[in-house]
Coordinates of C-alpha atoms in Angstrom, one line a residue:
Chain V
X1 CA 9.5 7.5 -22.4
X2 CA 12.9 8.7 -21.3
X3 CA 12.1 8.2 -17.7
X4 CA 12.4 11.8 -16.7
X5 CA 8.8 13.0 -17.3
X6 CA 7.1 11.4 -14.3
X7 CA 5.8 14.8 -13.3
X8 CA 3.2 14.0 -15.9
X9 CA 1.8 11.3 -13.7
X10 CA -1.5 12.5 -12.5
X11 CA -4.4 10.8 -10.9
X12 CA -6.9 11.1 -13.8
X13 CA -6.2 7.6 -15.0
X14 CA -7.6 6.2 -11.7
X15 CA -11.0 6.5 -10.2
X16 CA -11.1 7.9 -6.6
X17 CA -11.6 4.4 -5.3
X18 CA -8.6 3.2 -7.2
X19 CA -6.6 6.1 -5.7
X20 CA -7.7 4.8 -2.3
X21 CA -6.7 1.3 -3.2
X22 CA -3.2 2.3 -4.2
X23 CA -2.8 3.4 -0.5
X24 CA -4.6 0.3 0.9
X25 CA -1.9 -2.2 0.1
X26 CA -0.5 -3.5 3.4
X27 CA 2.4 -5.4 1.7
X28 CA 1.3 -8.6 3.3
X29 CA 2.9 -10.5 0.4
X30 CA -0.1 -12.8 -0.1
X31 CA -0.4 -11.7 -3.7
X32 CA 3.2 -12.4 -4.4
X33 CA 2.9 -15.9 -3.0
X34 CA -0.1 -16.6 -5.2
X35 CA 0.9 -15.0 -8.4
X36 CA 1.5 -17.4 -11.3
X37 CA 3.9 -15.0 -13.0
X38 CA 6.1 -14.7 -9.9
X39 CA 6.0 -18.5 -9.6
X40 CA 7.3 -18.7 -13.2
X41 CA 10.3 -16.6 -12.2
X42 CA 9.3 -13.0 -13.1
X43 CA 10.3 -11.0 -10.0
X44 CA 7.8 -8.2 -9.6
X45 CA 4.3 -9.0 -8.5
X46 CA 1.2 -7.0 -7.6
X47 CA 2.7 -5.7 -4.3
X48 CA 5.8 -4.2 -6.0
X49 CA 3.7 -2.6 -8.8
X50 CA 1.6 -0.7 -6.3
X51 CA 4.7 0.2 -4.3
X52 CA 6.6 1.6 -7.4
X53 CA 3.5 3.5 -8.5
X54 CA 3.0 4.9 -5.0
X55 CA 6.6 5.9 -4.6
X56 CA 6.8 7.5 -8.0
X57 CA 3.7 9.6 -7.4
X58 CA 4.7 10.5 -3.8
X59 CA 4.9 14.2 -3.0
X60 CA 8.6 13.7 -1.8
X61 CA 9.5 12.2 -5.2
X62 CA 7.9 15.1 -7.0
X63 CA 9.7 17.6 -4.8
X64 CA 13.0 15.8 -5.4
X65 CA 12.3 15.8 -9.1
X66 CA 11.5 19.5 -9.1
X67 CA 14.6 20.4 -7.0
X68 CA 17.1 18.1 -8.8
X69 CA 15.5 18.7 -12.2
X70 CA 15.7 15.0 -12.8
X71 CA 13.9 11.8 -12.0
X72 CA 15.3 8.8 -10.3
X73 CA 12.2 6.8 -11.1
X74 CA 12.6 6.2 -14.8
X75 CA 14.1 2.7 -14.5
X76 CA 11.6 1.9 -11.8
X77 CA 8.7 2.8 -14.0
X78 CA 10.2 0.9 -17.0
X79 CA 10.4 -2.2 -14.8
X80 CA 6.8 -1.5 -13.6
X81 CA 5.3 -1.4 -17.0
X82 CA 7.4 -4.4 -18.2
X83 CA 5.9 -6.3 -15.3
X84 CA 2.4 -5.0 -16.1
X85 CA 2.5 -6.4 -19.6
X86 CA 3.7 -9.7 -18.2
X87 CA 0.6 -9.9 -16.0
X88 CA -2.0 -12.4 -17.1
X89 CA -4.7 -10.3 -15.3
X90 CA -5.8 -13.6 -13.8
X91 CA -7.0 -11.8 -10.7
X92 CA -5.7 -14.2 -8.1
X93 CA -4.1 -11.3 -6.4
X94 CA -7.5 -9.7 -6.0
X95 CA -8.9 -12.9 -4.4
X96 CA -6.1 -13.3 -1.8
X97 CA -5.7 -9.5 -1.1
X98 CA -6.4 -8.9 2.5
X99 CA -7.5 -5.4 1.8
X100 CA -9.9 -6.4 -1.0
X101 CA -8.2 -4.3 -3.6
X102 CA -9.7 -4.8 -7.1
X103 CA -6.3 -5.4 -8.7
X104 CA -7.4 -6.5 -12.1
X105 CA -9.1 -3.2 -12.9
X106 CA -6.1 -1.4 -11.3
X107 CA -3.7 -3.1 -13.7
X108 CA -5.9 -2.2 -16.7
X109 CA -6.0 1.5 -15.6
X110 CA -2.2 1.4 -15.0
X111 CA -1.6 -0.1 -18.4
X112 CA -3.7 2.7 -19.9
X113 CA -1.6 5.2 -17.9
X114 CA 1.6 3.5 -19.1
X115 CA 0.5 3.8 -22.8
X116 CA -0.2 7.5 -22.4
X117 CA 3.2 8.0 -20.7
X118 CA 4.9 6.2 -23.7
X119 CA 5.5 2.8 -22.2
X120 CA 4.3 0.7 -25.1
X121 CA 4.7 -3.0 -25.6
X122 CA 5.3 -3.6 -29.3
X123 CA 3.3 -6.9 -29.6
X124 CA 0.4 -5.4 -27.7
X125 CA 0.3 -2.2 -29.8
X126 CA 0.4 -4.3 -33.0
X127 CA -2.5 -6.5 -31.8
X128 CA -4.5 -3.5 -30.7
X129 CA -4.1 -1.9 -34.1
X130 CA -5.2 -5.1 -35.9
X131 CA -8.3 -5.4 -33.7
X132 CA -9.2 -1.7 -34.3
X133 CA -8.8 -2.1 -38.1
X134 CA -9.9 -5.7 -38.7
X135 CA -12.4 -6.2 -35.8
X136 CA -10.5 -9.3 -34.7
X137 CA -7.0 -10.0 -33.3
X138 CA -6.1 -12.6 -36.0
X139 CA -5.9 -10.1 -38.9
X140 CA -8.6 -12.1 -40.7
X141 CA -11.1 -10.4 -43.1
X142 CA -14.6 -10.0 -41.7
X143 CA -16.0 -11.6 -44.9
X144 CA -14.9 -15.1 -43.6
X145 CA -16.0 -14.6 -40.1
X146 CA -19.0 -16.8 -40.5
X147 CA -17.2 -19.4 -42.5
X148 CA -17.0 -21.7 -39.5
X149 CA -20.8 -22.1 -39.4
X150 CA -21.9 -25.4 -41.1
X151 CA -24.2 -24.9 -44.1
X152 CA -26.9 -27.2 -42.6
X153 CA -27.2 -25.1 -39.4
X154 CA -29.2 -21.9 -39.6
X155 CA -30.0 -19.7 -36.7
X156 CA -33.3 -17.8 -36.6
X157 CA -33.5 -14.2 -37.9
X158 CA -35.0 -13.0 -34.6
X159 CA -34.9 -15.0 -31.4
X160 CA -34.8 -14.5 -27.6
X161 CA -31.5 -16.5 -27.3
X162 CA -28.4 -15.0 -28.9
X163 CA -25.1 -16.9 -29.4
X164 CA -21.8 -14.9 -29.5
X165 CA -19.0 -17.0 -30.8
X166 CA -16.0 -14.7 -30.5
X167 CA -12.9 -14.4 -32.7
X168 CA -11.0 -17.3 -31.3
X169 CA -13.8 -19.7 -32.1
X170 CA -14.6 -18.1 -35.4
X171 CA -11.0 -18.1 -36.7
X172 CA -9.0 -20.6 -34.6
X173 CA -11.2 -23.2 -32.9
X174 CA -14.4 -23.6 -35.0
X175 CA -14.9 -27.1 -33.6
X176 CA -16.1 -25.5 -30.3
X177 CA -18.7 -23.3 -32.1
X178 CA -19.8 -26.2 -34.3
X179 CA -20.4 -28.3 -31.2
X180 CA -22.4 -25.5 -29.6
X181 CA -24.5 -25.1 -32.8
X182 CA -25.2 -28.8 -33.0
X183 CA -26.4 -28.8 -29.3
X184 CA -28.6 -25.8 -29.8
X185 CA -30.1 -27.3 -32.9
X186 CA -30.7 -30.8 -31.4
X187 CA -32.2 -29.3 -28.3
X188 CA -34.5 -27.2 -30.5
X189 CA -33.4 -23.9 -29.0
X190 CA -34.7 -20.9 -30.9
X191 CA -31.4 -18.9 -31.3
X192 CA -29.8 -16.3 -33.5
X193 CA -26.3 -14.9 -34.2
X194 CA -24.9 -11.7 -35.4
X195 CA -23.2 -13.4 -38.3
X196 CA -20.7 -11.4 -40.3
X197 CA -21.5 -8.3 -38.2
X198 CA -20.1 -9.9 -35.1
X199 CA -16.8 -8.3 -34.2
X200 CA -14.2 -8.7 -31.5
X201 CA -15.6 -8.2 -28.0
X202 CA -12.7 -5.9 -27.2
X203 CA -11.3 -8.1 -24.4
X204 CA -7.7 -7.6 -25.4
X205 CA -8.2 -3.8 -25.7
X206 CA -9.8 -3.5 -22.2
X207 CA -7.2 -5.8 -20.6
X208 CA -4.3 -3.9 -22.1
X209 CA -5.7 -0.4 -21.6
X210 CA -5.8 0.2 -25.3
X211 CA -9.5 0.9 -25.8
X212 CA -9.9 3.9 -28.0
X213 CA -12.1 4.4 -31.1
X214 CA -13.1 0.7 -31.0
X215 CA -15.8 1.5 -28.4
X216 CA -18.3 2.4 -31.3
X217 CA -18.1 -1.2 -32.7
X218 CA -19.0 -2.6 -29.3
X219 CA -22.0 -0.3 -29.0
X220 CA -23.2 -1.3 -32.5
X221 CA -23.1 -5.0 -31.5
X222 CA -25.1 -4.3 -28.4
X223 CA -27.7 -2.5 -30.5
X224 CA -27.7 -5.3 -33.1
X225 CA -28.5 -7.9 -30.4
X226 CA -31.3 -5.6 -29.2
X227 CA -32.7 -5.3 -32.7
X228 CA -32.8 -9.1 -33.0
X229 CA -35.0 -9.3 -29.9
X230 CA -32.4 -11.1 -27.9
X231 CA -33.0 -11.4 -24.1
X232 CA -30.0 -13.5 -23.3
X233 CA -26.7 -14.0 -25.0
X234 CA -24.7 -17.3 -24.7
X235 CA -20.9 -17.1 -24.5
X236 CA -18.5 -20.0 -25.0
X237 CA -15.4 -17.9 -24.6
X238 CA -14.6 -16.9 -21.0
X239 CA -12.8 -13.8 -22.2
X240 CA -15.8 -12.6 -24.3
X241 CA -18.1 -13.5 -21.4
X242 CA -16.1 -11.4 -18.9
X243 CA -15.9 -8.5 -21.3
X244 CA -19.6 -8.5 -22.1
X245 CA -20.6 -8.8 -18.5
X246 CA -18.2 -6.4 -16.9
X247 CA -16.9 -4.0 -19.5
X248 CA -19.7 -3.6 -22.0
X249 CA -22.1 -2.1 -19.4
X250 CA -19.4 0.4 -18.5
X251 CA -19.2 1.5 -22.1
X252 CA -22.9 1.3 -22.7
X253 CA -23.5 3.5 -19.6
X254 CA -26.2 1.4 -18.2
X255 CA -27.3 -2.3 -17.8
X256 CA -27.2 -4.2 -21.1
X257 CA -30.6 -4.9 -22.8
X258 CA -29.9 -8.6 -22.5
X259 CA -28.4 -11.1 -20.0
X260 CA -25.0 -12.6 -20.5
X261 CA -25.0 -16.3 -19.8
X262 CA -22.1 -18.8 -19.6
X263 CA -22.8 -21.7 -22.1
X264 CA -22.3 -24.2 -19.3
X265 CA -25.2 -22.7 -17.4
X266 CA -27.4 -23.1 -20.4
X267 CA -26.2 -26.7 -20.9
X268 CA -27.0 -27.5 -17.3
X269 CA -30.5 -26.2 -17.8
X270 CA -30.9 -28.3 -21.0
X271 CA -29.7 -31.4 -19.1
X272 CA -32.2 -30.7 -16.3
X273 CA -35.0 -30.4 -18.8
X274 CA -33.9 -33.7 -20.4
X275 CA -33.3 -31.8 -23.7
X276 CA -29.8 -33.3 -23.7
X277 CA -29.6 -37.1 -23.5
X278 CA -26.3 -38.9 -23.2
X279 CA -25.4 -42.2 -24.7
X280 CA -24.2 -45.2 -22.6
X281 CA -21.5 -45.0 -19.9
X282 CA -18.0 -43.9 -20.9
X283 CA -15.3 -44.5 -18.3
X284 CA -13.3 -41.3 -18.3
X285 CA -11.2 -39.5 -15.7
X286 CA -11.6 -35.7 -16.3
X287 CA -9.8 -32.9 -14.5
X288 CA -11.5 -29.5 -14.7
X289 CA -9.6 -26.3 -14.9
X290 CA -11.4 -23.1 -13.8
X291 CA -10.7 -20.3 -16.3
X292 CA -9.8 -17.0 -14.5
X293 CA -11.9 -14.7 -16.7
X294 CA -14.9 -16.9 -16.7
X295 CA -14.4 -18.0 -13.0
X296 CA -13.2 -15.8 -10.2
X297 CA -13.4 -12.6 -12.2
X298 CA -17.1 -13.2 -12.7
X299 CA -18.1 -14.8 -9.4
X300 CA -19.3 -11.5 -8.0
X301 CA -21.2 -10.6 -11.1
X302 CA -22.8 -13.9 -12.0
X303 CA -22.5 -15.9 -8.8
X304 CA -20.3 -18.8 -7.8
X305 CA -23.0 -21.3 -8.8
X306 CA -22.9 -20.2 -12.4
X307 CA -19.2 -19.8 -12.9
X308 CA -17.9 -22.7 -10.7
X309 CA -20.6 -25.2 -10.2
X310 CA -22.4 -25.2 -13.5
X311 CA -19.5 -26.7 -15.6
X312 CA -18.9 -29.3 -12.9
X313 CA -22.6 -30.2 -12.9
X314 CA -22.5 -30.6 -16.7
X315 CA -19.4 -32.9 -16.5
X316 CA -20.8 -35.0 -13.8
X317 CA -24.1 -35.4 -15.7
X318 CA -22.2 -37.4 -18.4
X319 CA -22.6 -41.1 -17.4
X320 CA -19.4 -42.8 -16.3
X321 CA -17.3 -39.6 -16.1
X322 CA -15.2 -39.2 -13.0
X323 CA -14.4 -35.6 -12.1
X324 CA -11.1 -34.7 -10.6
X325 CA -10.1 -31.3 -9.0
X326 CA -6.9 -29.4 -8.9
X327 CA -5.5 -28.7 -5.4
X328 CA -6.1 -25.0 -6.2
X329 CA -9.5 -24.7 -7.7
X330 CA -12.5 -22.4 -8.1
X331 CA -11.6 -18.9 -7.0
X332 CA -8.1 -20.0 -6.0
X333 CA -7.5 -21.7 -9.4
X334 CA -4.0 -21.2 -10.8
X335 CA -4.0 -19.3 -14.1
X336 CA -3.1 -21.2 -17.4
X337 CA -0.9 -18.3 -18.5
X338 CA -2.7 -17.2 -21.6
X339 CA -4.7 -14.2 -20.4
X340 CA -4.0 -10.4 -20.3
X341 CA -2.3 -10.4 -23.7
X342 CA 0.6 -12.6 -22.4
X343 CA 0.1 -15.3 -24.9
X344 CA 0.6 -12.7 -27.6
X345 CA 3.2 -10.6 -25.8
X346 CA 5.3 -13.3 -24.2
X347 CA 4.4 -16.8 -25.4
X348 CA 7.3 -18.4 -23.6
X349 CA 6.1 -17.0 -20.3
X350 CA 2.5 -18.2 -21.1
X351 CA 3.9 -21.7 -21.7
X352 CA 6.0 -21.6 -18.6
X353 CA 3.0 -20.9 -16.4
X354 CA 1.0 -23.6 -18.2
X355 CA 3.7 -26.2 -17.5
X356 CA 3.2 -25.5 -13.7
X357 CA -0.3 -26.9 -14.1
X358 CA 1.1 -30.1 -15.7
X359 CA 3.3 -30.7 -12.7
X360 CA 0.0 -31.5 -10.9
X361 CA -1.4 -33.5 -13.8
X362 CA 1.6 -35.7 -13.9
X363 CA 0.9 -36.9 -10.4
X364 CA -2.7 -38.0 -11.1
X365 CA -3.9 -40.4 -13.8
X366 CA -6.5 -38.6 -16.0
X367 CA -7.7 -38.9 -19.6
X368 CA -9.0 -35.4 -20.3
X369 CA -8.2 -31.9 -19.1
X370 CA -11.4 -29.9 -19.5
X371 CA -12.1 -26.2 -19.4
X372 CA -14.6 -23.6 -20.6
X373 CA -12.2 -21.1 -22.2
X374 CA -10.7 -21.5 -25.7
X375 CA -7.6 -19.6 -24.6
X376 CA -7.0 -22.0 -21.7
X377 CA -7.7 -24.9 -24.0
X378 CA -5.1 -23.6 -26.5
X379 CA -2.4 -22.8 -24.0
X380 CA -2.9 -25.9 -22.0
X381 CA -2.8 -28.0 -25.2
X382 CA 0.4 -26.4 -26.2
X383 CA 1.8 -27.3 -22.8
X384 CA 0.5 -30.8 -23.1
X385 CA 2.4 -31.3 -26.3
X386 CA 5.5 -30.1 -24.5
X387 CA 4.9 -32.4 -21.6
X388 CA 4.4 -35.5 -23.8
X389 CA 1.4 -36.6 -21.7
X390 CA -1.1 -38.8 -23.4
X391 CA -4.3 -36.8 -22.5
X392 CA -6.8 -34.7 -24.4
X393 CA -7.4 -31.0 -23.7
X394 CA -11.0 -30.3 -24.4
X395 CA -13.8 -27.8 -23.8
X396 CA -16.8 -28.9 -21.8
X397 CA -19.0 -28.3 -24.9
X398 CA -16.9 -30.8 -26.8
X399 CA -17.4 -33.4 -24.2
X400 CA -21.2 -32.8 -24.2
X401 CA -21.2 -32.9 -28.0
X402 CA -19.1 -36.1 -28.1
X403 CA -21.2 -38.0 -25.6
X404 CA -24.7 -36.8 -26.6
X405 CA -26.9 -39.6 -27.9
X406 CA -27.5 -37.9 -31.3
X407 CA -29.4 -40.8 -32.8
X408 CA -32.3 -40.4 -30.4
X409 CA -33.1 -36.8 -31.4
Chain A
X1 CA 1.6 1.7 33.3
X2 CA -0.2 4.3 31.3
X3 CA -3.1 3.5 33.6
X4 CA -1.0 5.0 36.4
X5 CA 0.6 8.1 35.0
X6 CA 0.6 10.4 32.0
X7 CA 3.9 11.6 33.3
X8 CA 5.3 13.6 30.4
X9 CA 3.7 16.8 31.7
X10 CA 3.4 19.8 29.5
X11 CA 5.7 18.3 26.8
X12 CA 3.3 15.4 26.5
X13 CA 0.3 17.7 26.1
X14 CA 2.1 19.7 23.4
X15 CA 3.1 16.5 21.7
X16 CA -0.5 15.3 21.8
X17 CA -1.8 18.5 20.1
X18 CA 0.9 18.8 17.5
X19 CA 0.6 15.1 16.6
X20 CA -3.1 15.5 16.3
X21 CA -2.8 18.5 14.0
X22 CA -0.2 16.9 11.8
X23 CA -2.2 13.7 11.6
X24 CA -5.4 15.5 10.6
X25 CA -3.6 17.6 8.0
X26 CA -2.1 14.5 6.5
X27 CA -5.4 12.8 6.2
X28 CA -7.0 15.9 4.6
X29 CA -4.2 15.9 2.0
X30 CA -4.5 12.2 1.4
X31 CA -8.3 12.3 1.0
X32 CA -8.0 15.3 -1.4
X33 CA -5.5 13.3 -3.5
X34 CA -7.9 10.3 -3.6
X35 CA -10.7 12.6 -4.8
X36 CA -8.5 14.2 -7.5
X37 CA -7.9 17.3 -5.4
X38 CA -11.4 17.3 -3.9
X39 CA -12.1 15.5 -0.6
X40 CA -15.8 16.0 -1.2
X41 CA -15.7 14.1 -4.5
X42 CA -13.9 11.2 -2.8
X43 CA -16.5 11.1 0.0
X44 CA -19.3 11.3 -2.5
X45 CA -18.0 8.3 -4.5
X46 CA -17.1 6.4 -1.4
X47 CA -20.5 6.8 0.2
X48 CA -22.2 5.9 -3.0
X49 CA -20.2 2.7 -3.5
X50 CA -20.2 1.7 0.2
X51 CA -24.0 1.9 0.6
X52 CA -24.8 0.7 -2.9
X53 CA -26.1 -2.7 -1.5
X54 CA -27.8 -1.1 1.5
X55 CA -27.1 -0.7 5.2
X56 CA -27.3 -4.4 5.9
X57 CA -24.5 -5.1 3.4
X58 CA -22.5 -2.3 4.9
X59 CA -23.0 -3.7 8.4
X60 CA -22.0 -7.2 7.2
X61 CA -18.8 -5.8 5.8
X62 CA -18.2 -4.0 9.1
X63 CA -18.6 -7.0 11.3
X64 CA -17.3 -9.9 9.1
X65 CA -14.6 -8.2 7.0
X66 CA -13.3 -5.4 9.1
X67 CA -13.8 -6.5 12.7
X68 CA -13.4 -10.2 12.2
X69 CA -11.1 -10.3 9.2
X70 CA -13.1 -12.7 7.0
X71 CA -10.7 -12.5 4.1
X72 CA -7.7 -13.5 6.2
X73 CA -9.7 -16.3 7.7
X74 CA -10.3 -17.7 4.2
X75 CA -6.5 -17.7 3.5
X76 CA -4.9 -18.8 6.7
X77 CA -6.3 -19.6 10.2
X78 CA -2.9 -19.0 11.8
X79 CA -2.6 -15.5 10.2
X80 CA -6.1 -14.8 11.1
X81 CA -5.5 -15.6 14.8
X82 CA -2.4 -13.4 14.9
X83 CA -4.2 -10.5 13.1
X84 CA -7.2 -10.7 15.3
X85 CA -5.2 -10.6 18.5
X86 CA -3.0 -7.8 17.3
X87 CA -5.9 -5.7 16.0
X88 CA -8.1 -6.1 19.0
X89 CA -5.2 -5.9 21.4
X90 CA -4.2 -2.6 19.8
X91 CA -7.7 -1.3 19.8
X92 CA -8.4 -2.2 23.5
X93 CA -5.0 -1.0 24.6
X94 CA -5.6 2.3 22.9
X95 CA -9.1 2.6 24.5
X96 CA -7.5 1.8 27.9
X97 CA -4.9 4.4 27.4
X98 CA -7.4 7.1 26.4
X99 CA -9.5 6.2 29.4
X100 CA -6.5 6.3 31.7
X101 CA -5.5 9.7 30.4
X102 CA -9.0 11.0 31.1
X103 CA -8.9 9.3 34.5
X104 CA -5.6 11.0 35.3
X105 CA -6.9 14.4 34.3
X106 CA -10.0 13.9 36.4
X107 CA -7.8 12.6 39.3
X108 CA -5.6 15.7 39.0
X109 CA -8.5 18.1 39.0
X110 CA -10.5 16.4 41.7
X111 CA -8.2 13.9 43.6
X112 CA -10.6 13.1 46.5
X113 CA -14.0 13.3 44.6
X114 CA -15.5 11.4 41.7
X115 CA -12.5 12.2 39.5
X116 CA -10.2 10.4 41.9
X117 CA -12.6 7.5 42.2
X118 CA -12.7 7.1 38.4
X119 CA -8.9 7.3 38.2
X120 CA -8.7 4.5 40.8
X121 CA -11.4 2.5 39.0
X122 CA -9.5 2.6 35.7
X123 CA -6.2 1.6 37.5
X124 CA -7.9 -1.7 38.5
X125 CA -7.8 -3.1 35.0
X126 CA -4.2 -4.4 35.2
X127 CA -4.7 -8.0 34.2
X128 CA -6.4 -7.5 30.8
X129 CA -4.2 -4.6 30.0
X130 CA -1.1 -6.6 30.7
X131 CA -2.2 -9.7 28.8
X132 CA -3.0 -7.6 25.7
X133 CA 0.4 -6.0 26.1
X134 CA 2.1 -9.4 26.1
X135 CA 0.1 -10.4 23.0
X136 CA 1.2 -7.3 21.1
X137 CA 4.8 -7.6 22.2
X138 CA 5.0 -11.3 21.2
X139 CA 3.0 -10.8 17.9
X140 CA 5.1 -7.8 16.7
X141 CA 8.3 -9.6 17.9
X142 CA 7.4 -12.6 15.7
X143 CA 6.5 -10.4 12.8
X144 CA 9.8 -8.5 13.1
X145 CA 11.8 -11.7 13.6
X146 CA 10.2 -13.3 10.5
X147 CA 11.2 -10.3 8.4
X148 CA 14.8 -10.4 9.8
X149 CA 15.4 -14.2 9.7
X150 CA 13.3 -15.7 6.9
X151 CA 15.2 -14.9 3.7
X152 CA 12.3 -14.9 1.3
X153 CA 10.3 -12.6 3.5
X154 CA 13.3 -10.4 4.2
X155 CA 14.0 -9.9 0.5
X156 CA 10.4 -8.6 0.0
X157 CA 10.5 -6.3 3.0
X158 CA 11.3 -2.7 2.5
X159 CA 11.8 0.2 4.9
X160 CA 8.1 1.0 5.3
X161 CA 7.4 -2.6 6.4
X162 CA 10.2 -2.5 8.9
X163 CA 9.1 0.9 10.2
X164 CA 5.6 -0.3 10.8
X165 CA 6.4 -3.6 12.6
X166 CA 9.4 -2.0 14.4
X167 CA 7.3 0.9 15.7
X168 CA 4.6 -1.4 17.0
X169 CA 7.3 -3.5 18.7
X170 CA 9.1 -0.5 20.2
X171 CA 5.8 1.0 21.5
X172 CA 4.8 -2.4 23.0
X173 CA 8.3 -3.0 24.5
X174 CA 8.7 0.4 26.1
X175 CA 5.1 0.2 27.5
X176 CA 5.8 -3.2 28.9
X177 CA 9.2 -2.2 30.3
X178 CA 7.5 0.7 32.1
X179 CA 4.9 -1.8 33.4
X180 CA 7.5 -4.3 34.6
X181 CA 9.5 -1.7 36.5
X182 CA 6.3 -0.2 38.0
X183 CA 5.9 -3.2 40.2
X184 CA 2.3 -3.7 39.2
X185 CA 2.8 -6.0 36.2
X186 CA 1.0 -9.3 36.0
X187 CA 3.4 -12.3 36.1
X188 CA 6.4 -10.1 37.1
X189 CA 5.0 -8.4 40.2
X190 CA 7.1 -6.2 42.5
X191 CA 10.4 -8.1 42.0
X192 CA 12.1 -5.7 39.7
X193 CA 10.3 -2.5 40.9
X194 CA 12.2 0.6 40.0
X195 CA 10.0 3.7 39.8
X196 CA 12.6 5.9 38.1
X197 CA 13.2 3.4 35.4
X198 CA 9.4 3.0 35.0
X199 CA 9.0 6.7 34.5
X200 CA 11.9 6.8 32.1
X201 CA 10.4 4.0 29.9
X202 CA 6.9 5.6 30.3
X203 CA 8.3 8.8 28.8
X204 CA 9.9 6.9 25.9
X205 CA 6.6 5.0 25.4
X206 CA 4.7 8.2 25.1
X207 CA 7.2 9.9 22.8
X208 CA 7.4 6.9 20.5
X209 CA 3.6 6.5 20.4
X210 CA 3.2 10.1 19.4
X211 CA 6.2 10.7 17.2
X212 CA 6.4 7.4 15.4
X213 CA 2.8 6.4 15.4
X214 CA 0.0 8.9 16.0
X215 CA 1.6 11.8 14.1
X216 CA 2.7 9.8 11.1
X217 CA -0.3 7.6 10.5
X218 CA -1.3 9.3 7.2
X219 CA 2.3 9.7 6.1
X220 CA 3.4 6.1 6.5
X221 CA 2.2 2.6 5.9
X222 CA 0.2 3.0 9.1
X223 CA -2.3 4.7 6.9
X224 CA -3.7 1.2 6.2
X225 CA -5.5 1.5 9.5
X226 CA -7.8 3.8 7.7
X227 CA -7.4 2.8 4.0
X228 CA -8.1 -0.9 4.4
X229 CA -11.5 -0.5 6.1
X230 CA -12.4 2.3 3.6
X231 CA -11.5 -0.1 0.7
X232 CA -13.4 -3.0 2.1
X233 CA -16.5 -0.9 2.6
X234 CA -16.3 0.6 -0.9
X235 CA -15.6 -2.9 -2.5
X236 CA -18.3 -4.4 -0.2
X237 CA -15.9 -6.8 1.4
X238 CA -14.0 -7.5 -1.8
X239 CA -17.2 -9.0 -3.3

């Protein structure tokens, strides 16, 4: 993109409602004040992105371009797309927006538009290509996708409950998946998995506007779950959960043939039914971090009780555990910095955002920082190492697994 | 003051018509753009989304999100109070102005009959009219001052922001100046009465209201008056 072909900018990348939203920004600056990326020192927030796009597409700008035969917007657009690929798509701007603009989907559409216009982020392009070819973002062969599953744990061939592990758990954090399988087995849940035919949920591709021929793989997975007789699918990964809940139905063209359930909701039900019993009291001070993709981005789809309250209920059910909260929590939770492809595209920025969270942690005395997202877990753990704090960063599922009274099953 | 006289004469009426035409044309272009060159397509999508959860949900958004600014309430009570006063102040003042124009026309056609009585009746609403005027003047003055004085806010303010706040401030100021010099203003009374100055400011008030506000709504940031409610309806209050 040389910056002089903005006459190519048309409205087909945006839905009519998104076109309306681009004109609905009142520039109240609430999004700028709340943006974790702006807080980390990157200047252009949501408000500026909308302004640049609006200015570039304005009839006056088009007329000027036509008359002068050149664009003055090339550098503006370059800055806009650089800013877009540094957005964690955490969605806090959407929560604080006075006009109710659905910013996250706007950024995804804008990123797609940017790719078509030639503004491509090298790291994002590489990862998108790997996902399309290898069906996971870690360039691992599909043959070893199920290698994380312990030999002694076997899911059923057909079952009403499905478990979707996701790439990060399969290839990077198998301990989370293994904890989940132990709990499912001990609680005598009749569950099944896709096994080696499980592929990437497509989160990265949706978030970065790179979804292309990969859509067929997702449709196959939906059909595979249907063939297994699955009525509800459990997700441990917040990114996969969001993608399956919000993006898969869009691709599928109708409601999915199964329900998507956060694992913590399932855990809470098991605890209520006394299918999970904890061992004696453990004095622990735990701070809970609400993941963006599994929290505020799903609160209107799955309800606040499921996305915010369920993990807290699970944690407080563990005897002796004292739960602490961030000053900004639930829908106003500050992003950990790992989302939207930022951990891949700009790891230093992801860490810088995560360190902001540790400024708060340093002021309170806790033992464990808990979350329900493997990306948050990873990025916050990296930041923990940098901070030198003597705490653990764990997933809620690990805490439940650790404190379950396994001898009584 | 506008309660007393729509003094611009023929010029004002021409302005009114031209502003109205330019404003409507602007909205038609805007809506066509939203609907990918088809205003019908936009309305079809918008209606479908806005009423997806039924009329009760639509009414809830209208009352809580649009008329009572629920989203701003959640963020800041102070901002909410300012927004509520400014919004309702502007709406009520506009309603008063429209009523007064109708009253003046009736009074002109039929000065001694029901038209004249209506005109005098409308002229009796000085106190609420004045109070709302003060609210808007102070509110827009604070908003303008914040953008000029507070460095962080100033750096993120562009011309369109200044235009919006500045226009509201100028409309409010010229209207209040006309009111003060008319001798009828609450708090000020007849002490600085100067009918010529009052008419002068009234003319400015009308010109600014038409040329910098009514006419340019769809062409400037003022379009948010329409786009924000439309967005809130279609996003069902942002939920």
